[in-house]
mmCIF file of C-alpha atoms in Angstrom:
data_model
loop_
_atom_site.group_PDB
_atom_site.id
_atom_site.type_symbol
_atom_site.label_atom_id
_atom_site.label_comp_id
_atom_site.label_asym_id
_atom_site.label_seq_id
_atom_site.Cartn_x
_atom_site.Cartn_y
_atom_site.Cartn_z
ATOM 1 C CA UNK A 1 -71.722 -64.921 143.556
ATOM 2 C CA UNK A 2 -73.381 -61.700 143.744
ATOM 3 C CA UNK A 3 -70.135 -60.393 145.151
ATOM 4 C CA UNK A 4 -68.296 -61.600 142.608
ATOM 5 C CA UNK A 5 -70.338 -59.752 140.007
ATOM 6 C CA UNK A 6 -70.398 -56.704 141.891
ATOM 7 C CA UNK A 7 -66.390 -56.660 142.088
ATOM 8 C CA UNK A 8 -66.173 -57.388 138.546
ATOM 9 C CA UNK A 9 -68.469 -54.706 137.520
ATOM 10 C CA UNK A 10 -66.761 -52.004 140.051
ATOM 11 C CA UNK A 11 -63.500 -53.360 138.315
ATOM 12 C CA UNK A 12 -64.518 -53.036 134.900
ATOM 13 C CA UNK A 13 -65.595 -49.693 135.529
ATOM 14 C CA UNK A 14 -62.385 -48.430 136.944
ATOM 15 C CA UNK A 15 -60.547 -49.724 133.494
ATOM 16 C CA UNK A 16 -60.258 -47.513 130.310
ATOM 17 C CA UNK A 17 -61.599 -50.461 127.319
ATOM 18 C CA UNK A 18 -58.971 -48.504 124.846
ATOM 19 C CA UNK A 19 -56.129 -49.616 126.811
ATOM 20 C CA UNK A 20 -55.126 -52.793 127.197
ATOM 21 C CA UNK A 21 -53.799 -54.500 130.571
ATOM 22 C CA UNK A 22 -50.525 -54.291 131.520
ATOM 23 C CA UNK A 23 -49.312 -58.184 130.818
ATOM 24 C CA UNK A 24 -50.905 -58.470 127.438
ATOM 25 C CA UNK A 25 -49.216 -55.678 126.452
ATOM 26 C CA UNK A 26 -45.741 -56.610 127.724
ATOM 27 C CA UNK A 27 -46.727 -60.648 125.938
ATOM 28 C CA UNK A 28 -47.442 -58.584 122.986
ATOM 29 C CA UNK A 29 -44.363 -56.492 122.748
ATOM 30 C CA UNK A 30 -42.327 -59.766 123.485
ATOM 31 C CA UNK A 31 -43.865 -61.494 120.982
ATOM 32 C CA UNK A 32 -43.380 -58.902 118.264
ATOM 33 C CA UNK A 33 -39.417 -58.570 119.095
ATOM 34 C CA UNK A 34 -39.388 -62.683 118.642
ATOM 35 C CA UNK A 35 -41.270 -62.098 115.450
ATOM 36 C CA UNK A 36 -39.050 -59.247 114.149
ATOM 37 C CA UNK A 37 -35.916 -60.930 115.169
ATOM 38 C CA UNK A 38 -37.061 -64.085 113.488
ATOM 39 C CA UNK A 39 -38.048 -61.656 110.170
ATOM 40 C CA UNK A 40 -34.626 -59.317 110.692
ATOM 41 C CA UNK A 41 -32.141 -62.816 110.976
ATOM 42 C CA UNK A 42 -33.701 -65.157 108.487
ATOM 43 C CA UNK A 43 -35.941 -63.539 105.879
ATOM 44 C CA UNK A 44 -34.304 -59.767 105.529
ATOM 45 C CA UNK A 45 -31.383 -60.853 104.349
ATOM 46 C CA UNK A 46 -32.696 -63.230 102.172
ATOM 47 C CA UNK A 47 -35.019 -60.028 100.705
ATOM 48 C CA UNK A 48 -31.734 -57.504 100.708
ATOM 49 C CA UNK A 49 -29.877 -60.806 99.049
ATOM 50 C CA UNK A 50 -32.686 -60.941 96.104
ATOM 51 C CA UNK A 51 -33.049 -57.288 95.489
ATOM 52 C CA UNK A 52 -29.485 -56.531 95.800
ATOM 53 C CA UNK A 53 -29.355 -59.789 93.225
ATOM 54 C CA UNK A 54 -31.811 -57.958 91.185
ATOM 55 C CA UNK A 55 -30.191 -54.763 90.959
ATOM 56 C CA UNK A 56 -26.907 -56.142 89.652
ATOM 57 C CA UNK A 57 -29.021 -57.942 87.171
ATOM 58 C CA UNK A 58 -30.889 -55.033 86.205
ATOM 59 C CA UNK A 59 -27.484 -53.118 85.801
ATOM 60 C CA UNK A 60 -25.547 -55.684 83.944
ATOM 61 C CA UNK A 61 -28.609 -55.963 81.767
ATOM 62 C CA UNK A 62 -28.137 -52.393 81.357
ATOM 63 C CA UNK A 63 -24.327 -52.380 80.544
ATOM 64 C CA UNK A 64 -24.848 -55.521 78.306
ATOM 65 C CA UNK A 65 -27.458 -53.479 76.949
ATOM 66 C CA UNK A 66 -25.361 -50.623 76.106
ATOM 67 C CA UNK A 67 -22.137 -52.615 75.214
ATOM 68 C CA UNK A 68 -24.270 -54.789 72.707
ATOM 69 C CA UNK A 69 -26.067 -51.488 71.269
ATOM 70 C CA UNK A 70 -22.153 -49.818 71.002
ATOM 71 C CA UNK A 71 -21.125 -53.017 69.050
ATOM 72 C CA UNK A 72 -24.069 -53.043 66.783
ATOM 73 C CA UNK A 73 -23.659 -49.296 65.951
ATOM 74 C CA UNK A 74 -20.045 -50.190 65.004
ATOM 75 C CA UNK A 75 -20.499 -52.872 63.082
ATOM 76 C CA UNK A 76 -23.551 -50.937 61.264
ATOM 77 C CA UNK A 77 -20.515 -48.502 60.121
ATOM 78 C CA UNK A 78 -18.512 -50.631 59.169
ATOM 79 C CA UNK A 79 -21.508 -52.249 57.079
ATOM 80 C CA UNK A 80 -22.146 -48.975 55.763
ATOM 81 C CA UNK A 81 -18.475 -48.519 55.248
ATOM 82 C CA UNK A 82 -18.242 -51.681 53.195
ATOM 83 C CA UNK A 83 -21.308 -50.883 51.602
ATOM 84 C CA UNK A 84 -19.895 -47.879 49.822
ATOM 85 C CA UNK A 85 -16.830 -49.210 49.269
ATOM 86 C CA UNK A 86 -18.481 -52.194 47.105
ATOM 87 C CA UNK A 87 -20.784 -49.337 45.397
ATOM 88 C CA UNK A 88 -17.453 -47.441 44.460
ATOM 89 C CA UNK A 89 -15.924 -50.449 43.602
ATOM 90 C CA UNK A 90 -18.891 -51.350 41.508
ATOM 91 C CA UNK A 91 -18.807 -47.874 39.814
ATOM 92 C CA UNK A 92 -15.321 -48.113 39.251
ATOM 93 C CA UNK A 93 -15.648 -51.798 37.494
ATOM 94 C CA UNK A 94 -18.717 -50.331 35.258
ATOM 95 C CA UNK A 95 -16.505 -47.771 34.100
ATOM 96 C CA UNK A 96 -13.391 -49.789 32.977
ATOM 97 C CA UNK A 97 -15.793 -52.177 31.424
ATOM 98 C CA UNK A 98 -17.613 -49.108 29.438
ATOM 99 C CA UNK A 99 -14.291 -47.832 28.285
ATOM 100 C CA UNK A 100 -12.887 -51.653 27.709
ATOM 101 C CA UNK A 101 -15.921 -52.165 25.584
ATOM 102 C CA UNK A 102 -15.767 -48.564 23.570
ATOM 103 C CA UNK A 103 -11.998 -49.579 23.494
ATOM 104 C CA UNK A 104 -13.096 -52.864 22.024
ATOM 105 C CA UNK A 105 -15.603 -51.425 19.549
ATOM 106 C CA UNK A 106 -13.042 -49.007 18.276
ATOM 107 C CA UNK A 107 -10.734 -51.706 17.708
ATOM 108 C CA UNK A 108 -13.121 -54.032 16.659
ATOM 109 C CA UNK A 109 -14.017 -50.716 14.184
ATOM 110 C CA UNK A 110 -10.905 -50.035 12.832
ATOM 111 C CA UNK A 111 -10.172 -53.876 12.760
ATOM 112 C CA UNK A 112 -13.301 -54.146 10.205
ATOM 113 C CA UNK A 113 -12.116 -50.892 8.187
ATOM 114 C CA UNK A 114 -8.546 -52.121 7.808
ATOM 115 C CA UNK A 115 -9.928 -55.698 6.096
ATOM 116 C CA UNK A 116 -12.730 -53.916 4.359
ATOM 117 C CA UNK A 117 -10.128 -51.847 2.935
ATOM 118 C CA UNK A 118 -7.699 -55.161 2.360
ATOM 119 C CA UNK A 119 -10.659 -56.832 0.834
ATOM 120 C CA UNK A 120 -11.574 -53.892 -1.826
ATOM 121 C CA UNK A 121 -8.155 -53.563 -2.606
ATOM 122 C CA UNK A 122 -7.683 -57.031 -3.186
ATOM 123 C CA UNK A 123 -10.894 -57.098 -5.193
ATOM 124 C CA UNK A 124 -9.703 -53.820 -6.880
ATOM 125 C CA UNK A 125 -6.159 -55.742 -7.778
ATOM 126 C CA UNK A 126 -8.303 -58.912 -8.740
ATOM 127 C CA UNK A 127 -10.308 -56.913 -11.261
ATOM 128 C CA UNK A 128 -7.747 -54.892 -12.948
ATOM 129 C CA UNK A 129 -5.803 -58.385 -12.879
ATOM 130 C CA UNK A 130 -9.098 -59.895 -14.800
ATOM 131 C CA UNK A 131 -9.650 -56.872 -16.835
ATOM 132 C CA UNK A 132 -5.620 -57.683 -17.956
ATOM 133 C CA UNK A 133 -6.200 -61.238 -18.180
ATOM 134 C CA UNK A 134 -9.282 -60.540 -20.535
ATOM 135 C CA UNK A 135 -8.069 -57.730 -22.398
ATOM 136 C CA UNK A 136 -4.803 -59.952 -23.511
ATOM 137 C CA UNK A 137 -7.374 -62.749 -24.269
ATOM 138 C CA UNK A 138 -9.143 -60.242 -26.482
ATOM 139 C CA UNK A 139 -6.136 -59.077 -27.966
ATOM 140 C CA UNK A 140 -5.089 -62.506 -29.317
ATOM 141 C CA UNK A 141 -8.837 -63.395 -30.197
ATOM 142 C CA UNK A 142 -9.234 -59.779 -31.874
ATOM 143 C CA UNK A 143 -6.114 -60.043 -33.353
ATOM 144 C CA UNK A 144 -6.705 -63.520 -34.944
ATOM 145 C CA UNK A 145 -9.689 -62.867 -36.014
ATOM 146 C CA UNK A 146 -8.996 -59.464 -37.597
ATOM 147 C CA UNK A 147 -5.599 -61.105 -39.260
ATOM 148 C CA UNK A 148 -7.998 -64.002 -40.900
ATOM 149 C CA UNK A 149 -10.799 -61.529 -41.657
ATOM 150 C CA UNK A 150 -7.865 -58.928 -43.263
ATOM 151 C CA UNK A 151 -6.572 -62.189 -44.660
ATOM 152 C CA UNK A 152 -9.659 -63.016 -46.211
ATOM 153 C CA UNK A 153 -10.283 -59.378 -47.741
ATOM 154 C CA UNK A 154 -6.882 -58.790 -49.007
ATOM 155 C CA UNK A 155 -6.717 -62.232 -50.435
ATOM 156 C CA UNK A 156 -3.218 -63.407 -49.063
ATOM 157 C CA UNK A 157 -1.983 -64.785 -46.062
ATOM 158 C CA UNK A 158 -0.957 -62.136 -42.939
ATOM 159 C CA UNK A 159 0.734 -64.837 -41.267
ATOM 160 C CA UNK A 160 3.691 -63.009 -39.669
ATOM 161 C CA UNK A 161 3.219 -62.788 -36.459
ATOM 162 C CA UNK A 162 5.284 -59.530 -36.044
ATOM 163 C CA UNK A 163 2.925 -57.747 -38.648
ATOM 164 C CA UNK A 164 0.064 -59.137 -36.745
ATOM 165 C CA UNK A 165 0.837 -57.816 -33.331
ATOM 166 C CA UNK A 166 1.559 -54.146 -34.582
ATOM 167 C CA UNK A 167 -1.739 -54.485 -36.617
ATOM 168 C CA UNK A 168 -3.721 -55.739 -33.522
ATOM 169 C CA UNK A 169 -2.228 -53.270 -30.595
ATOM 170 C CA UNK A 170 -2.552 -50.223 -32.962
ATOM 171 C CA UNK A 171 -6.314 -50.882 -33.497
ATOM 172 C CA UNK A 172 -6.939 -51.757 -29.758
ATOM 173 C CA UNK A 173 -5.086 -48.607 -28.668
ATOM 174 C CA UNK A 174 -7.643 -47.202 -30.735
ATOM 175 C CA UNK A 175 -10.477 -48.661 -29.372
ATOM 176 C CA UNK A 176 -9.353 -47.844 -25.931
ATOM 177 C CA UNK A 177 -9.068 -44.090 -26.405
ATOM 178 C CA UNK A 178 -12.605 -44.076 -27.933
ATOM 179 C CA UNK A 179 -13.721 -45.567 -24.576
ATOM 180 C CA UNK A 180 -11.628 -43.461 -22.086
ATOM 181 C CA UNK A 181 -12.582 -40.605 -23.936
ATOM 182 C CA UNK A 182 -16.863 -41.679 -24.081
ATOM 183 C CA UNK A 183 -16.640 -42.495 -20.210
ATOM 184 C CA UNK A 184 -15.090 -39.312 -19.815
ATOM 185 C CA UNK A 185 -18.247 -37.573 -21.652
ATOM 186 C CA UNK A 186 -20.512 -38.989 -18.890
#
């Protein structure tokens, strides 16, 4: 056994530690070509499949992206178009319905003048129609009484009525030029 020891110690001397023997290395080397060939066939594509999977996605994310950003800036101006078309529009209707109301009031104006001025008139007519009416009525009631009062005085009867009515209209022709000419004193 001592032998044994003594070989194994002249052997281990003789071998550098950092290097490994021969067979585990050529084990090793087959082992890692199984392992990478395993890797390379079954999972490497499966990685390239994913990322290459995830680079289209990223990219039509992208272009969606940009596509749905292109369509929102275009319908944005159109909004904005729209927008101040309905402000123009709404400026437009405000001004037809200022000038359809000053229209209106002008109307409605000369409207209220035009009866105003029917309604005076009419009044006017009406009064000067009275005023007739009651200077006739005062003519007969003058005139009767200043034919029984003259009557009366004189002592005989001024019963004809053609007498009477030249009596009467002289003496209220009188009367009215003593007014028209006192109002025209104020």
């Amino acid at each position: 056994m001592n032998s044994a020891l003594v070989f194994l110690a002249a052997e281990g001397e003789k071998e550098n530690p950092l290097i490994p023997p021969w067979p585990e290395v050529v084990i090793g080397l087959i082992a890692f070509v199984i392992v990478f060939g395993f890797l390379a066939k079954k999972l490497l594509p499966n990685i390239n499949k994913v990322l290459e999977e995830r680079r289209e996605a990223i990219e039509g994310g992208i272009e969606k992206a940009e596509a749905a950003q292109t369509e929102a800036q275009s319908v944005l101006e159109q909004y904005k178009a729209q927008l101040a078309e309905a402000r123009h529009e709404a400026a437009r209707l405000r001004q037809e319905a200022q000038e359809q109301g000053a229209t209106l009031i002008a109307e409605m104006r000369a409207e209220g003048q035009r009866q105003r001025e029917e309604i005076i008139a009419a009044g006017h007519a009406q009064i000067q129609a009275d005023r007739k009416a009651a200077a006739s009525a005062l003519r007969q009631d003058v005139g009767k009484l200043a034919t029984e009062l003259a009557g009366k005085l004189v002592g005989e009867s001024l019963e004809d009525h053609a007498r009477q009515s030249r009596v009467i209209d002289r003496f209220l022709d009188e009367l009215d030029d003593k007014a028209t000419t006192a109002e025209a004193t104020r």
